[in-house]
Amino acid sequence: MTTANLVSVRDLTVSFRLGKDQVVEAVRGVSFDVPENATVALVGESGSGKSVSAMSILRLLPDNAIVGAASRVEFGGRNLLTEPIETLRAIRGKDVGVVFQEPMSSLNPVFTVGDQIAEVLRLHLGLTPRQAADRVVELLAEVGIPEPRARVGSYPHELSGGQQQRVMIAMAIACQPKLLIADEPTTALDVTVQRQILELIARLQDRHRMSVLFISHDLGVVGEIADEVV
């Protein structure tokens, strides 16, 4: 049985303008697919363009990035590289969730974790404050945060690194996305917590039947979690 592809990246080329006359090519003609309900690992050494390739799917690139004219990112029958920015904003966080490498630089230090997850729910699903508050507790429980109702009012600095990453995952899956992009989500964590986070992502992938694009340089990790490797 052939599995349909959720995302197809074709001939992706990304360069960065570093100065008036200097352009550096970071990604050169990359192509890969992410099938539905599968985990695909994007593997390479540091600096090889893994994150740039993955972030190109949602056009989350710096202002000095130049994407090749022939590059295509097919998602839901549309080339996301040519869609208007309003379409991208609707897809980001709703159809595609992202877990970044460093939770402390991704979470806002001046808002509680509950407020930050609730904002995603209100923005994309139109939930009322009460509905969002109840859903936040459910999500924190689902990702394994102890005493989730008490933790809703916590600020990021009051949580451990592993708990911060669990909050990031809760935010990323809040709208039950079709695709979860996990950009080296365990690099900043110790070995025991790494395993817990990997098992959590695998459980969530299975439970929600979502696709996962897992970015890593660690083949040991990839061997445990991936259905396919690029």
Short mmCIF file of N, CA, C and O in Angstrom, two decimals, residues 35-147:
data_model
loop_
_atom_site.label_atom_id
_atom_site.label_comp_id
_atom_site.label_asym_id
_atom_site.label_seq_id
_atom_site.Cartn_x
_atom_site.Cartn_y
_atom_site.Cartn_z
N PRO A 35 5.91 11.45 4.55
CA PRO A 35 4.62 10.76 4.36
C PRO A 35 3.66 11.05 5.51
O PRO A 35 4.06 11.48 6.60
N GLU A 36 2.40 10.80 5.26
CA GLU A 36 1.40 10.95 6.31
C GLU A 36 1.64 9.92 7.42
O GLU A 36 2.01 8.77 7.15
N ASN A 37 1.45 10.35 8.67
CA ASN A 37 1.54 9.47 9.85
C ASN A 37 2.87 8.72 9.91
O ASN A 37 2.92 7.51 10.15
N ALA A 38 3.96 9.43 9.66
CA ALA A 38 5.30 8.82 9.70
C ALA A 38 6.28 9.80 10.33
O ALA A 38 6.05 11.01 10.36
N THR A 39 7.38 9.26 10.84
CA THR A 39 8.45 10.09 11.38
C THR A 39 9.65 10.02 10.44
O THR A 39 10.19 8.94 10.21
N VAL A 40 10.02 11.17 9.90
CA VAL A 40 11.16 11.27 8.99
C VAL A 40 12.26 12.05 9.70
O VAL A 40 12.01 13.15 10.22
N ALA A 41 13.45 11.50 9.73
CA ALA A 41 14.59 12.19 10.34
C ALA A 41 15.42 12.87 9.26
O ALA A 41 15.75 12.27 8.24
N LEU A 42 15.74 14.13 9.49
CA LEU A 42 16.61 14.90 8.62
C LEU A 42 17.96 14.97 9.34
O LEU A 42 18.08 15.62 10.38
N VAL A 43 18.95 14.26 8.79
CA VAL A 43 20.20 14.03 9.52
C VAL A 43 21.37 14.68 8.81
O VAL A 43 21.47 14.65 7.59
N GLY A 44 22.27 15.25 9.60
CA GLY A 44 23.50 15.81 9.05
C GLY A 44 24.31 16.44 10.16
O GLY A 44 23.80 16.68 11.26
N GLU A 45 25.56 16.71 9.87
CA GLU A 45 26.42 17.33 10.89
C GLU A 45 25.99 18.79 11.10
O GLU A 45 25.24 19.37 10.31
N SER A 46 26.50 19.41 12.15
CA SER A 46 26.19 20.80 12.44
C SER A 46 26.61 21.69 11.27
O SER A 46 27.70 21.54 10.73
N GLY A 47 25.71 22.59 10.89
CA GLY A 47 26.03 23.51 9.80
C GLY A 47 25.74 22.97 8.42
O GLY A 47 26.06 23.62 7.42
N SER A 48 25.13 21.79 8.33
CA SER A 48 24.89 21.18 7.01
C SER A 48 23.60 21.68 6.35
O SER A 48 23.33 21.33 5.21
N GLY A 49 22.80 22.45 7.07
CA GLY A 49 21.59 23.01 6.47
C GLY A 49 20.30 22.31 6.86
O GLY A 49 19.26 22.53 6.23
N LYS A 50 20.34 21.48 7.92
CA LYS A 50 19.13 20.75 8.34
C LYS A 50 18.01 21.70 8.76
O LYS A 50 16.90 21.62 8.27
N SER A 51 18.34 22.57 9.70
CA SER A 51 17.33 23.49 10.22
C SER A 51 16.83 24.45 9.15
O SER A 51 15.63 24.75 9.08
N VAL A 52 17.75 24.92 8.31
CA VAL A 52 17.35 25.82 7.22
C VAL A 52 16.36 25.12 6.30
O VAL A 52 15.35 25.70 5.89
N SER A 53 16.63 23.85 5.99
CA SER A 53 15.72 23.09 5.12
C SER A 53 14.35 22.95 5.77
O SER A 53 13.32 23.16 5.10
N ALA A 54 14.31 22.62 7.05
CA ALA A 54 13.03 22.42 7.73
C ALA A 54 12.27 23.73 7.91
O ALA A 54 11.06 23.79 7.69
N MET A 55 12.98 24.79 8.29
CA MET A 55 12.31 26.07 8.52
C MET A 55 11.83 26.71 7.22
O MET A 55 10.94 27.56 7.22
N SER A 56 12.39 26.27 6.09
CA SER A 56 11.92 26.76 4.79
C SER A 56 10.49 26.34 4.52
O SER A 56 9.76 27.01 3.77
N ILE A 57 10.06 25.22 5.12
CA ILE A 57 8.69 24.74 4.91
C ILE A 57 7.68 25.81 5.33
O ILE A 57 6.68 26.04 4.64
N LEU A 58 7.96 26.48 6.45
CA LEU A 58 7.06 27.53 6.94
C LEU A 58 7.59 28.93 6.65
O LEU A 58 7.06 29.91 7.16
N ARG A 59 8.66 29.01 5.88
CA ARG A 59 9.31 30.29 5.55
C ARG A 59 9.71 31.04 6.82
O ARG A 59 9.60 32.25 6.91
N LEU A 60 10.21 30.29 7.80
CA LEU A 60 10.72 30.89 9.04
C LEU A 60 12.22 31.11 8.90
O LEU A 60 13.02 30.56 9.66
N LEU A 61 12.61 31.91 7.93
CA LEU A 61 14.02 32.15 7.63
C LEU A 61 14.35 33.62 7.89
O LEU A 61 13.46 34.49 7.84
N PRO A 62 15.63 33.94 8.15
CA PRO A 62 16.01 35.34 8.35
C PRO A 62 15.75 36.18 7.10
O PRO A 62 15.59 35.66 6.00
N ASP A 63 15.72 37.48 7.30
CA ASP A 63 15.41 38.40 6.20
C ASP A 63 16.44 38.34 5.07
O ASP A 63 16.13 38.70 3.93
N ASN A 64 17.67 37.91 5.39
CA ASN A 64 18.71 37.89 4.36
C ASN A 64 18.75 36.57 3.58
O ASN A 64 19.65 36.33 2.79
N ALA A 65 17.73 35.71 3.79
CA ALA A 65 17.67 34.43 3.07
C ALA A 65 17.13 34.64 1.66
O ALA A 65 16.23 35.44 1.44
N ILE A 66 17.69 33.89 0.72
CA ILE A 66 17.24 33.91 -0.68
C ILE A 66 16.89 32.48 -1.06
O ILE A 66 17.76 31.60 -1.08
N VAL A 67 15.61 32.23 -1.35
CA VAL A 67 15.16 30.89 -1.75
C VAL A 67 15.13 30.82 -3.27
O VAL A 67 14.62 31.73 -3.93
N GLY A 68 15.69 29.74 -3.82
CA GLY A 68 15.77 29.58 -5.27
C GLY A 68 14.40 29.60 -5.94
O GLY A 68 13.43 29.07 -5.39
N ALA A 69 14.33 30.19 -7.12
CA ALA A 69 13.06 30.34 -7.84
C ALA A 69 12.43 29.00 -8.20
O ALA A 69 11.21 28.88 -8.29
N ALA A 70 13.26 27.97 -8.40
CA ALA A 70 12.75 26.66 -8.79
C ALA A 70 12.34 25.79 -7.58
O ALA A 70 11.80 24.70 -7.75
N SER A 71 12.61 26.27 -6.38
CA SER A 71 12.31 25.50 -5.17
C SER A 71 10.80 25.39 -4.95
O SER A 71 10.05 26.34 -5.22
N ARG A 72 10.37 24.22 -4.45
CA ARG A 72 8.95 24.01 -4.16
C ARG A 72 8.79 23.30 -2.82
O ARG A 72 9.57 22.39 -2.50
N VAL A 73 7.79 23.70 -2.05
CA VAL A 73 7.39 22.99 -0.84
C VAL A 73 5.89 22.75 -0.95
O VAL A 73 5.08 23.66 -0.75
N GLU A 74 5.51 21.53 -1.32
CA GLU A 74 4.10 21.19 -1.54
C GLU A 74 3.47 20.70 -0.23
O GLU A 74 3.96 19.78 0.40
N PHE A 75 2.38 21.37 0.16
CA PHE A 75 1.65 20.99 1.37
C PHE A 75 0.16 21.26 1.09
O PHE A 75 -0.22 22.39 0.80
N GLY A 76 -0.62 20.21 1.16
CA GLY A 76 -2.05 20.37 0.88
C GLY A 76 -2.33 20.89 -0.52
O GLY A 76 -3.28 21.65 -0.73
N GLY A 77 -1.50 20.47 -1.48
CA GLY A 77 -1.71 20.87 -2.86
C GLY A 77 -1.26 22.27 -3.20
O GLY A 77 -1.51 22.76 -4.31
N ARG A 78 -0.57 22.94 -2.27
CA ARG A 78 -0.11 24.30 -2.51
C ARG A 78 1.40 24.39 -2.33
O ARG A 78 1.98 23.67 -1.50
N ASN A 79 2.02 25.27 -3.08
CA ASN A 79 3.45 25.55 -2.90
C ASN A 79 3.58 26.66 -1.85
O ASN A 79 3.31 27.83 -2.13
N LEU A 80 4.00 26.28 -0.65
CA LEU A 80 4.05 27.24 0.45
C LEU A 80 5.06 28.36 0.22
O LEU A 80 4.99 29.41 0.86
N LEU A 81 6.00 28.14 -0.69
CA LEU A 81 7.02 29.17 -0.95
C LEU A 81 6.46 30.35 -1.73
O LEU A 81 7.07 31.42 -1.78
N THR A 82 5.28 30.17 -2.35
CA THR A 82 4.70 31.25 -3.14
C THR A 82 3.34 31.72 -2.59
O THR A 82 2.74 32.63 -3.15
N GLU A 83 2.89 31.11 -1.50
CA GLU A 83 1.61 31.51 -0.92
C GLU A 83 1.75 32.86 -0.20
O GLU A 83 2.82 33.20 0.30
N PRO A 84 0.67 33.65 -0.13
CA PRO A 84 0.75 34.91 0.63
C PRO A 84 1.03 34.66 2.10
O PRO A 84 0.71 33.59 2.63
N ILE A 85 1.62 35.65 2.76
CA ILE A 85 2.06 35.48 4.15
C ILE A 85 0.86 35.20 5.07
O ILE A 85 1.01 34.50 6.08
N GLU A 86 -0.32 35.70 4.73
CA GLU A 86 -1.51 35.43 5.56
C GLU A 86 -1.81 33.93 5.60
O GLU A 86 -2.22 33.38 6.63
N THR A 87 -1.62 33.26 4.46
CA THR A 87 -1.84 31.81 4.40
C THR A 87 -0.84 31.09 5.31
O THR A 87 -1.20 30.15 6.02
N LEU A 88 0.42 31.54 5.26
CA LEU A 88 1.45 30.94 6.12
C LEU A 88 1.12 31.11 7.59
O LEU A 88 1.28 30.18 8.39
N ARG A 89 0.64 32.29 7.96
CA ARG A 89 0.32 32.55 9.37
C ARG A 89 -0.80 31.64 9.86
O ARG A 89 -0.83 31.23 11.02
N ALA A 90 -1.75 31.34 8.96
CA ALA A 90 -2.86 30.46 9.33
C ALA A 90 -2.39 29.02 9.51
O ALA A 90 -2.90 28.27 10.34
N ILE A 91 -1.37 28.63 8.73
CA ILE A 91 -0.85 27.26 8.79
C ILE A 91 0.09 27.07 9.98
O ILE A 91 0.07 26.05 10.66
N ARG A 92 0.93 28.09 10.24
CA ARG A 92 1.89 28.01 11.35
C ARG A 92 1.15 27.87 12.68
O ARG A 92 0.31 28.69 13.02
N GLY A 93 1.48 26.83 13.42
CA GLY A 93 0.86 26.63 14.73
C GLY A 93 -0.44 25.85 14.67
O GLY A 93 -0.83 25.25 15.67
N LYS A 94 -1.11 25.86 13.52
CA LYS A 94 -2.37 25.11 13.41
C LYS A 94 -2.17 23.79 12.67
O LYS A 94 -2.37 22.72 13.22
N ASP A 95 -1.77 23.86 11.41
CA ASP A 95 -1.52 22.65 10.62
C ASP A 95 -0.10 22.12 10.81
O ASP A 95 0.15 20.93 10.63
N VAL A 96 0.82 23.02 11.13
CA VAL A 96 2.22 22.63 11.35
C VAL A 96 2.70 23.25 12.66
O VAL A 96 2.66 24.47 12.84
N GLY A 97 3.13 22.39 13.60
CA GLY A 97 3.68 22.85 14.86
C GLY A 97 5.20 22.68 14.86
O GLY A 97 5.73 21.80 14.18
N VAL A 98 5.88 23.52 15.63
CA VAL A 98 7.34 23.48 15.67
C VAL A 98 7.82 23.42 17.12
O VAL A 98 7.35 24.18 17.97
N VAL A 99 8.77 22.51 17.37
CA VAL A 99 9.46 22.46 18.67
C VAL A 99 10.92 22.83 18.40
O VAL A 99 11.60 22.14 17.63
N PHE A 100 11.37 23.90 19.02
CA PHE A 100 12.72 24.38 18.77
C PHE A 100 13.73 23.77 19.74
O PHE A 100 13.37 23.16 20.74
N GLN A 101 15.00 23.99 19.42
CA GLN A 101 16.09 23.36 20.16
C GLN A 101 16.22 23.89 21.58
O GLN A 101 16.45 23.15 22.52
N GLU A 102 16.09 25.21 21.76
CA GLU A 102 16.30 25.84 23.06
C GLU A 102 14.98 26.39 23.57
O GLU A 102 14.56 27.47 23.16
N PRO A 103 14.32 25.69 24.50
CA PRO A 103 13.02 26.17 24.96
C PRO A 103 13.08 27.54 25.64
O PRO A 103 12.16 28.34 25.50
N MET A 104 14.17 27.85 26.35
CA MET A 104 14.24 29.12 27.07
C MET A 104 14.31 30.30 26.13
O MET A 104 13.92 31.41 26.48
N SER A 105 14.83 30.11 24.91
CA SER A 105 14.87 31.22 23.96
C SER A 105 13.59 31.27 23.11
O SER A 105 13.37 32.23 22.37
N SER A 106 12.75 30.25 23.23
CA SER A 106 11.50 30.20 22.45
C SER A 106 10.29 30.60 23.29
O SER A 106 9.31 31.12 22.76
N LEU A 107 10.36 30.34 24.60
CA LEU A 107 9.26 30.73 25.49
C LEU A 107 9.47 32.18 25.95
O LEU A 107 10.60 32.61 26.19
N ASN A 108 8.38 32.92 26.06
CA ASN A 108 8.46 34.31 26.49
C ASN A 108 8.59 34.36 28.02
O ASN A 108 7.71 33.87 28.73
N PRO A 109 9.68 34.97 28.54
CA PRO A 109 9.91 34.92 29.99
C PRO A 109 8.93 35.74 30.82
O PRO A 109 8.81 35.54 32.03
N VAL A 110 8.17 36.66 30.20
CA VAL A 110 7.31 37.55 30.98
C VAL A 110 5.85 37.07 31.02
O VAL A 110 5.02 37.70 31.66
N PHE A 111 5.54 35.97 30.33
CA PHE A 111 4.19 35.42 30.37
C PHE A 111 4.23 34.02 30.97
O PHE A 111 5.20 33.29 30.79
N THR A 112 3.15 33.64 31.66
CA THR A 112 3.08 32.29 32.21
C THR A 112 2.97 31.28 31.07
O THR A 112 2.54 31.62 29.96
N VAL A 113 3.35 30.04 31.35
CA VAL A 113 3.27 29.02 30.30
C VAL A 113 1.81 28.78 29.91
O VAL A 113 1.51 28.51 28.74
N GLY A 114 0.90 28.91 30.86
CA GLY A 114 -0.52 28.74 30.55
C GLY A 114 -1.00 29.79 29.57
O GLY A 114 -1.74 29.48 28.62
N ASP A 115 -0.60 31.05 29.78
CA ASP A 115 -0.99 32.13 28.87
C ASP A 115 -0.45 31.90 27.46
O ASP A 115 -1.12 32.19 26.46
N GLN A 116 0.78 31.39 27.38
CA GLN A 116 1.41 31.21 26.07
C GLN A 116 0.74 30.09 25.26
O GLN A 116 0.56 30.21 24.05
N ILE A 117 0.35 29.02 25.93
CA ILE A 117 -0.37 27.94 25.24
C ILE A 117 -1.78 28.40 24.89
O ILE A 117 -2.28 28.14 23.79
N ALA A 118 -2.43 29.10 25.81
CA ALA A 118 -3.80 29.57 25.58
C ALA A 118 -3.88 30.51 24.39
O ALA A 118 -4.86 30.52 23.65
N GLU A 119 -2.83 31.33 24.18
CA GLU A 119 -2.82 32.26 23.06
C GLU A 119 -2.94 31.52 21.73
O GLU A 119 -3.66 31.94 20.81
N VAL A 120 -2.23 30.38 21.61
CA VAL A 120 -2.30 29.57 20.39
C VAL A 120 -3.73 29.06 20.18
O VAL A 120 -4.26 29.10 19.06
N LEU A 121 -4.35 28.61 21.25
CA LEU A 121 -5.71 28.05 21.16
C LEU A 121 -6.74 29.11 20.77
O LEU A 121 -7.64 28.87 19.97
N ARG A 122 -6.59 30.30 21.35
CA ARG A 122 -7.54 31.38 21.03
C ARG A 122 -7.33 31.89 19.61
O ARG A 122 -8.29 32.16 18.89
N LEU A 123 -6.07 31.99 19.21
CA LEU A 123 -5.74 32.54 17.89
C LEU A 123 -6.21 31.64 16.76
O LEU A 123 -6.84 32.10 15.80
N HIS A 124 -5.92 30.33 16.88
CA HIS A 124 -6.19 29.41 15.77
C HIS A 124 -7.53 28.70 15.87
O HIS A 124 -8.12 28.34 14.84
N LEU A 125 -8.02 28.45 17.08
CA LEU A 125 -9.26 27.68 17.24
C LEU A 125 -10.43 28.53 17.72
O LEU A 125 -11.56 28.04 17.79
N GLY A 126 -10.16 29.78 18.08
CA GLY A 126 -11.23 30.66 18.52
C GLY A 126 -11.87 30.28 19.84
O GLY A 126 -13.04 30.58 20.09
N LEU A 127 -11.10 29.60 20.71
CA LEU A 127 -11.66 29.19 22.01
C LEU A 127 -11.86 30.41 22.91
O LEU A 127 -11.13 31.39 22.83
N THR A 128 -12.86 30.33 23.78
CA THR A 128 -13.06 31.37 24.79
C THR A 128 -11.95 31.24 25.84
O THR A 128 -11.31 30.17 25.95
N PRO A 129 -11.71 32.27 26.64
CA PRO A 129 -10.69 32.17 27.70
C PRO A 129 -10.91 30.96 28.62
O PRO A 129 -9.95 30.28 29.00
N ARG A 130 -12.18 30.67 28.97
CA ARG A 130 -12.47 29.53 29.85
C ARG A 130 -12.16 28.21 29.15
O ARG A 130 -11.53 27.32 29.73
N GLN A 131 -12.60 28.08 27.89
CA GLN A 131 -12.31 26.86 27.12
C GLN A 131 -10.80 26.66 26.97
O GLN A 131 -10.30 25.54 27.12
N ALA A 132 -10.10 27.74 26.67
CA ALA A 132 -8.65 27.66 26.48
C ALA A 132 -7.95 27.25 27.77
O ALA A 132 -7.04 26.42 27.77
N ALA A 133 -8.40 27.81 28.89
CA ALA A 133 -7.80 27.49 30.18
C ALA A 133 -7.95 26.00 30.50
O ALA A 133 -7.01 25.35 30.98
N ASP A 134 -9.14 25.46 30.24
CA ASP A 134 -9.37 24.03 30.50
C ASP A 134 -8.51 23.17 29.58
O ASP A 134 -7.94 22.15 30.01
N ARG A 135 -8.40 23.59 28.31
CA ARG A 135 -7.61 22.81 27.34
C ARG A 135 -6.13 22.85 27.69
O ARG A 135 -5.41 21.85 27.48
N VAL A 136 -5.65 23.97 28.21
CA VAL A 136 -4.23 24.08 28.59
C VAL A 136 -3.89 23.04 29.66
O VAL A 136 -2.85 22.38 29.58
N VAL A 137 -4.77 22.88 30.64
CA VAL A 137 -4.52 21.88 31.69
C VAL A 137 -4.46 20.48 31.08
O VAL A 137 -3.58 19.68 31.42
N GLU A 138 -5.38 20.19 30.15
CA GLU A 138 -5.36 18.88 29.49
C GLU A 138 -4.06 18.66 28.72
O GLU A 138 -3.48 17.56 28.76
N LEU A 139 -3.59 19.69 28.03
CA LEU A 139 -2.36 19.56 27.24
C LEU A 139 -1.14 19.36 28.13
O LEU A 139 -0.28 18.53 27.83
N LEU A 140 -1.06 20.11 29.23
CA LEU A 140 0.07 19.95 30.15
C LEU A 140 0.08 18.54 30.75
O LEU A 140 1.14 17.94 30.94
N ALA A 141 -1.11 18.01 31.04
CA ALA A 141 -1.19 16.65 31.55
C ALA A 141 -0.76 15.65 30.47
O ALA A 141 -0.04 14.68 30.77
N GLU A 142 -1.17 15.90 29.23
CA GLU A 142 -0.85 14.98 28.14
C GLU A 142 0.66 14.87 27.90
O GLU A 142 1.17 13.80 27.57
N VAL A 143 1.37 15.98 28.07
CA VAL A 143 2.83 15.96 27.84
C VAL A 143 3.61 15.62 29.11
O VAL A 143 4.84 15.68 29.13
N GLY A 144 2.90 15.25 30.18
CA GLY A 144 3.57 14.72 31.36
C GLY A 144 4.08 15.73 32.36
O GLY A 144 4.99 15.44 33.15
N ILE A 145 3.49 16.93 32.38
CA ILE A 145 3.85 17.92 33.40
C ILE A 145 3.13 17.55 34.71
O ILE A 145 1.90 17.42 34.72
N PRO A 146 3.85 17.35 35.81
CA PRO A 146 3.19 17.00 37.07
C PRO A 146 2.36 18.17 37.61
O PRO A 146 2.73 19.33 37.42
N GLU A 147 1.25 17.86 38.26
CA GLU A 147 0.34 18.87 38.80
C GLU A 147 0.04 19.97 37.78
O GLU A 147 0.33 21.15 38.00
#
